[in-house]
Coordinates of C-alpha atoms in Angstrom, one line a residue:
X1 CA -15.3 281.9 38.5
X2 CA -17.3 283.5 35.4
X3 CA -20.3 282.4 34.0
X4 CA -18.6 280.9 30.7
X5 CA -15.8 279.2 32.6
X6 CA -16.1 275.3 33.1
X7 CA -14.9 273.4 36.4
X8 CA -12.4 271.1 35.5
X9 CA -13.3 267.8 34.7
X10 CA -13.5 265.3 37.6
X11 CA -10.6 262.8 37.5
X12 CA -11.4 259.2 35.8
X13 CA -10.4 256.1 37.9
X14 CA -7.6 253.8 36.1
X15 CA -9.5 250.1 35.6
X16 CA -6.3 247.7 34.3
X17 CA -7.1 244.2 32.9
X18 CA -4.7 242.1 32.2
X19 CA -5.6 240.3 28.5
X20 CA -4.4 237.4 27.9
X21 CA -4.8 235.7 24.2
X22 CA -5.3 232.0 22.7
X23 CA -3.1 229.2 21.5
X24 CA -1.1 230.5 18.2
X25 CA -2.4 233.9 18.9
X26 CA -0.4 237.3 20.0
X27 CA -1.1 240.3 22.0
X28 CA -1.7 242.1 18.9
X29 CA -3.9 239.7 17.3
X30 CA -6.0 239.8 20.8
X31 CA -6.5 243.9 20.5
X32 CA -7.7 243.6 17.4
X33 CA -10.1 240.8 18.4
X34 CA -11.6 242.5 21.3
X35 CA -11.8 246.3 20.6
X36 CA -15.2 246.5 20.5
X37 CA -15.0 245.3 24.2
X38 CA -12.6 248.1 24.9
X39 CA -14.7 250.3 23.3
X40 CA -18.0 248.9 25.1
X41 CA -16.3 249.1 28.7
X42 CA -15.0 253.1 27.9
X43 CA -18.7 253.9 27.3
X44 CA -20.4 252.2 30.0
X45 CA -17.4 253.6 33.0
X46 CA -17.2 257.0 31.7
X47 CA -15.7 257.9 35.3
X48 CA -13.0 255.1 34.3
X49 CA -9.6 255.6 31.7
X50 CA -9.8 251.6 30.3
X51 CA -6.0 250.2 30.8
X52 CA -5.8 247.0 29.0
X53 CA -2.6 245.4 29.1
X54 CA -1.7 242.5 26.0
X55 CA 1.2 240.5 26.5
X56 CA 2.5 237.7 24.4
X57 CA 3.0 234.1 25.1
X58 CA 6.6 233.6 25.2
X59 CA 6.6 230.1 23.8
X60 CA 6.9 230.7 20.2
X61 CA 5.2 228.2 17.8
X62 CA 6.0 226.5 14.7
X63 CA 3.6 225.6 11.5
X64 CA 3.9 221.8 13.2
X65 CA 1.9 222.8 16.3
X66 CA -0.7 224.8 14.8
X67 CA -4.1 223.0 14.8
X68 CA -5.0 221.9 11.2
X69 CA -1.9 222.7 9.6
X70 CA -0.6 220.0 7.5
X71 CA 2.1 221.3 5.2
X72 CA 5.8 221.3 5.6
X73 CA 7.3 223.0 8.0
X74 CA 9.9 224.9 5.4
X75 CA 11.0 228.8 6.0
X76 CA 8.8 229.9 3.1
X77 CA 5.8 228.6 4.7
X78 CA 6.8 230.3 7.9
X79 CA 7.1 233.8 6.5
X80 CA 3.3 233.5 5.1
X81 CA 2.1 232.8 8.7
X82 CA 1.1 235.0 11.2
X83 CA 3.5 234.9 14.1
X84 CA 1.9 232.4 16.7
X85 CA 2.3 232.3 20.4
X86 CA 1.6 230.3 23.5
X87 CA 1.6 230.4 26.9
X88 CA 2.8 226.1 27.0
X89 CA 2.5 223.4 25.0
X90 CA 0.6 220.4 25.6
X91 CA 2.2 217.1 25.5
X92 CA 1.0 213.4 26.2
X93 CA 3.6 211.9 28.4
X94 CA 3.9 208.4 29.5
X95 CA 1.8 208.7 33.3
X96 CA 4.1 207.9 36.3
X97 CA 2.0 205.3 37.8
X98 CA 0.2 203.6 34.9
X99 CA 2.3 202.3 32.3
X100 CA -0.7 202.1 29.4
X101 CA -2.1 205.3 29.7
X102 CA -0.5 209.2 29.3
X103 CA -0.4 212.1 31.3
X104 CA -1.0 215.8 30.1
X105 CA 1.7 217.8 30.6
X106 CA 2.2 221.6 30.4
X107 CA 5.3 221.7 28.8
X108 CA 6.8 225.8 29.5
X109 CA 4.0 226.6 32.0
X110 CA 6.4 229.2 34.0
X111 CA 7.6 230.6 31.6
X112 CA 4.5 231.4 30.6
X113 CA 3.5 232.6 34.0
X114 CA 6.8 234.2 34.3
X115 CA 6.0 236.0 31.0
X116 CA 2.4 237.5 33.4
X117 CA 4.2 238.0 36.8
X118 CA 6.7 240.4 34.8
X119 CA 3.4 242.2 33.0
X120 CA 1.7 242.5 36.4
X121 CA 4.7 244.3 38.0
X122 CA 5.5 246.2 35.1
X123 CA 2.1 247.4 34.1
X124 CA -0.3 247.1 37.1
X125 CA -1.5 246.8 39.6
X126 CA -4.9 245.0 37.6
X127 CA -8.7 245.0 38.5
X128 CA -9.3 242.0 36.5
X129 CA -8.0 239.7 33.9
X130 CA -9.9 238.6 30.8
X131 CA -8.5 235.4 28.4
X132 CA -9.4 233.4 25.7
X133 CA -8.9 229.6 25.1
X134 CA -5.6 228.8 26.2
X135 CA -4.9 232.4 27.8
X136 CA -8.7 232.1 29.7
X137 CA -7.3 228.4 31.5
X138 CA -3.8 231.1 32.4
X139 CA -6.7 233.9 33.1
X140 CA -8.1 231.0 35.7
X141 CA -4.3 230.2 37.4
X142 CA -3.9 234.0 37.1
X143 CA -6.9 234.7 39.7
X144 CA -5.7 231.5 41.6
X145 CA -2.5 232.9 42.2
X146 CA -3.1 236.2 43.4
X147 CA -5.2 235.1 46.2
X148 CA -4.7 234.8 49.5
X149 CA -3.0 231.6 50.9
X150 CA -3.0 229.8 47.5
X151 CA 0.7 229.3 48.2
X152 CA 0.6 227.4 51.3
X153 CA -2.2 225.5 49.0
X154 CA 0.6 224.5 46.8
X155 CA 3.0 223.3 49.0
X156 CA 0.5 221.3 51.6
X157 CA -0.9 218.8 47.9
X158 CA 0.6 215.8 48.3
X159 CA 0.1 213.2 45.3
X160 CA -2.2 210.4 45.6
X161 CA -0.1 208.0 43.9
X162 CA 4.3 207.7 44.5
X163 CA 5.5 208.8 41.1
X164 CA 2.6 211.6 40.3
X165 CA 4.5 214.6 40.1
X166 CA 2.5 217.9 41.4
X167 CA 3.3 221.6 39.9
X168 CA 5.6 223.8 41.9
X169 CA 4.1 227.1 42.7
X170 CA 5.3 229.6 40.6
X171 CA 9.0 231.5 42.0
X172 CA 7.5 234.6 39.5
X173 CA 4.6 234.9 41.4
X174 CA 6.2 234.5 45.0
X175 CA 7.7 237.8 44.7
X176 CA 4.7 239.6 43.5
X177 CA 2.6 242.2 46.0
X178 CA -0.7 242.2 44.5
X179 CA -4.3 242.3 45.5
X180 CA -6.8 239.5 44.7
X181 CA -8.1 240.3 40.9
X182 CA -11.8 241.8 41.5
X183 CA -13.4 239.9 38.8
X184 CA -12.2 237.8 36.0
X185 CA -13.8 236.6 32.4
X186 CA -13.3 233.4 30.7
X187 CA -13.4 233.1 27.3
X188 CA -13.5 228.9 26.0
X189 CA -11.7 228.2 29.2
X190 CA -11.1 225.2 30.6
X191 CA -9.5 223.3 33.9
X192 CA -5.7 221.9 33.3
X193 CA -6.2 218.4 33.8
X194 CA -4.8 216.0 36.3
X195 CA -3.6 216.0 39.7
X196 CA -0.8 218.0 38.1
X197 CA -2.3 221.2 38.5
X198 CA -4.1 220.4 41.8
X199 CA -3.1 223.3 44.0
X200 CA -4.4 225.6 41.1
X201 CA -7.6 224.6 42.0
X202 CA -8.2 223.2 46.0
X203 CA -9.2 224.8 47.6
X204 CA -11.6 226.5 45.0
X205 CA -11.9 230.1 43.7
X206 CA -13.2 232.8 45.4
X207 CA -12.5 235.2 42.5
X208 CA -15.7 236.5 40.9
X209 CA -15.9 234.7 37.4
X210 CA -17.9 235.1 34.0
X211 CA -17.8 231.8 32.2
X212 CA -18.5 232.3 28.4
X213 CA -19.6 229.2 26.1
X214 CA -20.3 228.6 22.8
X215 CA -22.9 226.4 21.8
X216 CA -20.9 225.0 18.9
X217 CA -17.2 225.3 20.0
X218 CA -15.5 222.1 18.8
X219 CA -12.1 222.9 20.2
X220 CA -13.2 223.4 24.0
X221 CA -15.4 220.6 24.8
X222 CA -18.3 221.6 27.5
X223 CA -16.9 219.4 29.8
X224 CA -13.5 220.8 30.3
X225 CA -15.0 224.1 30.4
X226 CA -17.5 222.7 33.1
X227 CA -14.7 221.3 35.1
X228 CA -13.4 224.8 35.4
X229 CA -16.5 226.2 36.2
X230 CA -16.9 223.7 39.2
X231 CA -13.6 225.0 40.8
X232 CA -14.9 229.1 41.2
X233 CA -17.1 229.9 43.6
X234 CA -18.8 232.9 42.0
X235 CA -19.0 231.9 38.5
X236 CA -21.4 233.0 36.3
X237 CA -21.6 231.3 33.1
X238 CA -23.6 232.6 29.5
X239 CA -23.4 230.8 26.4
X240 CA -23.5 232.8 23.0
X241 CA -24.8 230.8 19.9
X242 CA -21.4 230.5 18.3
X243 CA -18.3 228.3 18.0
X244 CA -14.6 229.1 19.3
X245 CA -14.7 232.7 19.5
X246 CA -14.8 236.1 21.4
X247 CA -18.5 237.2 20.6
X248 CA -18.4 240.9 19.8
X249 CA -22.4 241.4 19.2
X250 CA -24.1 243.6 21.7
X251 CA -26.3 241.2 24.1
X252 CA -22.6 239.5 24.7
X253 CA -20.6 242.6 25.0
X254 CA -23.8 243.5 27.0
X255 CA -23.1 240.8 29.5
X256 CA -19.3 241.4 29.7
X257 CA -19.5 244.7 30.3
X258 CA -22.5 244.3 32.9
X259 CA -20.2 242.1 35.0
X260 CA -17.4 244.3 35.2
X261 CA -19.9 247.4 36.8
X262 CA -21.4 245.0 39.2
X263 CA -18.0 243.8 40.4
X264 CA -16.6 246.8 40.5
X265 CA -19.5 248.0 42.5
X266 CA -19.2 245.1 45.2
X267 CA -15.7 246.2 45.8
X268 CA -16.6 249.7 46.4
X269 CA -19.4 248.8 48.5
X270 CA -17.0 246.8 50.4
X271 CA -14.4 249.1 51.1
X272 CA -16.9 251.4 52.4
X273 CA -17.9 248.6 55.0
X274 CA -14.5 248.0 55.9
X275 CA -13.9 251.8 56.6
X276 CA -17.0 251.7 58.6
X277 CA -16.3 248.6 60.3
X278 CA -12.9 250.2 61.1
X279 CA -14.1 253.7 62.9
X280 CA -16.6 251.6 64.7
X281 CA -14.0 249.6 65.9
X282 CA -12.1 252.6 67.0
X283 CA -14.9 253.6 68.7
X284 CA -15.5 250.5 70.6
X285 CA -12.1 250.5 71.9
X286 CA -12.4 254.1 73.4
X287 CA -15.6 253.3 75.2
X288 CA -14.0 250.2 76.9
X289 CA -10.6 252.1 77.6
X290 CA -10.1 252.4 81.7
X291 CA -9.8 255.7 82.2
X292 CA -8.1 257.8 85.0
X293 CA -11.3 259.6 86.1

């Protein structure tokens, strides 16, 4: 090789997350939101290519379910919105076992997961999923779901009550071959309530989780965030100064990004020990071999 000539640069290590965007948001709307994250992760993995994956909500939303929107739901109207997307819609239905008081209901949950199981097989495998709002409670069932055994969690939850109807685990997600997600980051998340959504949940998390807050969100009360936070058994939790937002400024992209090396870092550091464990196990088994001599 002469003097002038450079070695070829050292292959970069794919890192895929999975994004997943709010209530009456879009995959498109979420890029724009969080490239300064993207651009934050390239610069702190330079030995990573940055993969993130956006899909969209397949429930598609009219003016009437939009938060705040009070005007009449004509064509007109509609073309002057931005497209909206979720991944459900929440409904108050009359609960199975107490006549004067309502359950929540999920109405088009799988679809919605069906919508991420076809984006995981498509475009991954992932490293991590991070979500917003709406998409950070799917971020949280997302995590749930790839883990080992949650199936057989689903199927042993039996309601408390008769009548209390329990969520099936999802038939997009039986027939997917994918790892436990290394690390996952939840944006204004929050826990689906009821017993509904039980097997989501119990037995807890074990995926690594970075809970962010805001101080004055006043769509995502603390509590329903909390209550999602209680479920993971790594969580890590930071609360930025604002409302119902992605924070973008650097001590929270700081954070993000900080998370993301350290998890990524545990994983290595594991797979080394298991390689290690391995040979010494192979060695173990020579030494107590009979042999004919």
């Amino acid at each position: 090789m002469s003097p002038s000539s450079k070695a070829p640069p050292e292959p970069q290590t794919p890192l895929r997350i999975l994004m997943l965007h709010g209530y009456t948001q879009s995959g498109s709307l979420f890029y724009s939101k969080t490239r300064a994250l993207h651009k934050a992760l390239a610069k702190a993995l330079p030995t990573h290519s940055i993969h993130l994956s956006y899909p969209t909500g397949p429930i598609h939303l009219d003016p009437a379910d939009i938060p705040g929107y009070n005007g009449p739901s004509t064509e007109e109207v509609e073309r002057d919105l931005e497209p909206a997307y979720g991944w459900w819609r929440r409904k108050d239905m009359p609960h199975p076992s107490k006549k004067e008081e309502t359950e929540i209901v999920y109405t088009g949950i799988q679809e919605g997961l069906t919508r991420i199981a076809e984006t995981i097989r498509e475009e991954g495998p992932f490293d991590g999923v991070i979500g917003f709002s709406q998409g950070a409670c799917a971020a949280g069932m997302v995590a749930s779901l790839l883990e080992h055994g949650r199936e057989d969690a689903f199927s042993s939850f039996t309601p408390q009550k008769e009548g209390m109807e329990r969520e099936p685990f999802p038939p997009s997600f039986t027939v997917l071959l994918h790892p436990p997600l290394k690390f996952a980051i939840i944006y204004s998340g929050f826990i689906a309530p009821g017993t509904r959504y039980n097997g989501f949940y119990n037995p807890s998390l074990k995926t690594p989780t970075l809970h962010f807050l805001g101080a004055l969100d006043a769509v995502v009360e603390e509590g329903r965030s909390q209550g999602l936070i209680s479920v993971c058994e790594s969580a890590k939790v930071v609360t930025h100064p604002g409302g119902h937002f992605l924070p973008s400024q650097r001590p929270w992209l700081d954070a993000a990004v900080g998370f993301v090396k350290e998890c990524l870092e545990k994983t290595a550091n594991a797979d080394r020990d298991t390689g290690k464990d391995d040979m010494k196990g192979k060695e173990e088994k020579v030494e107590d071999m009979e042999v004919p001599f």
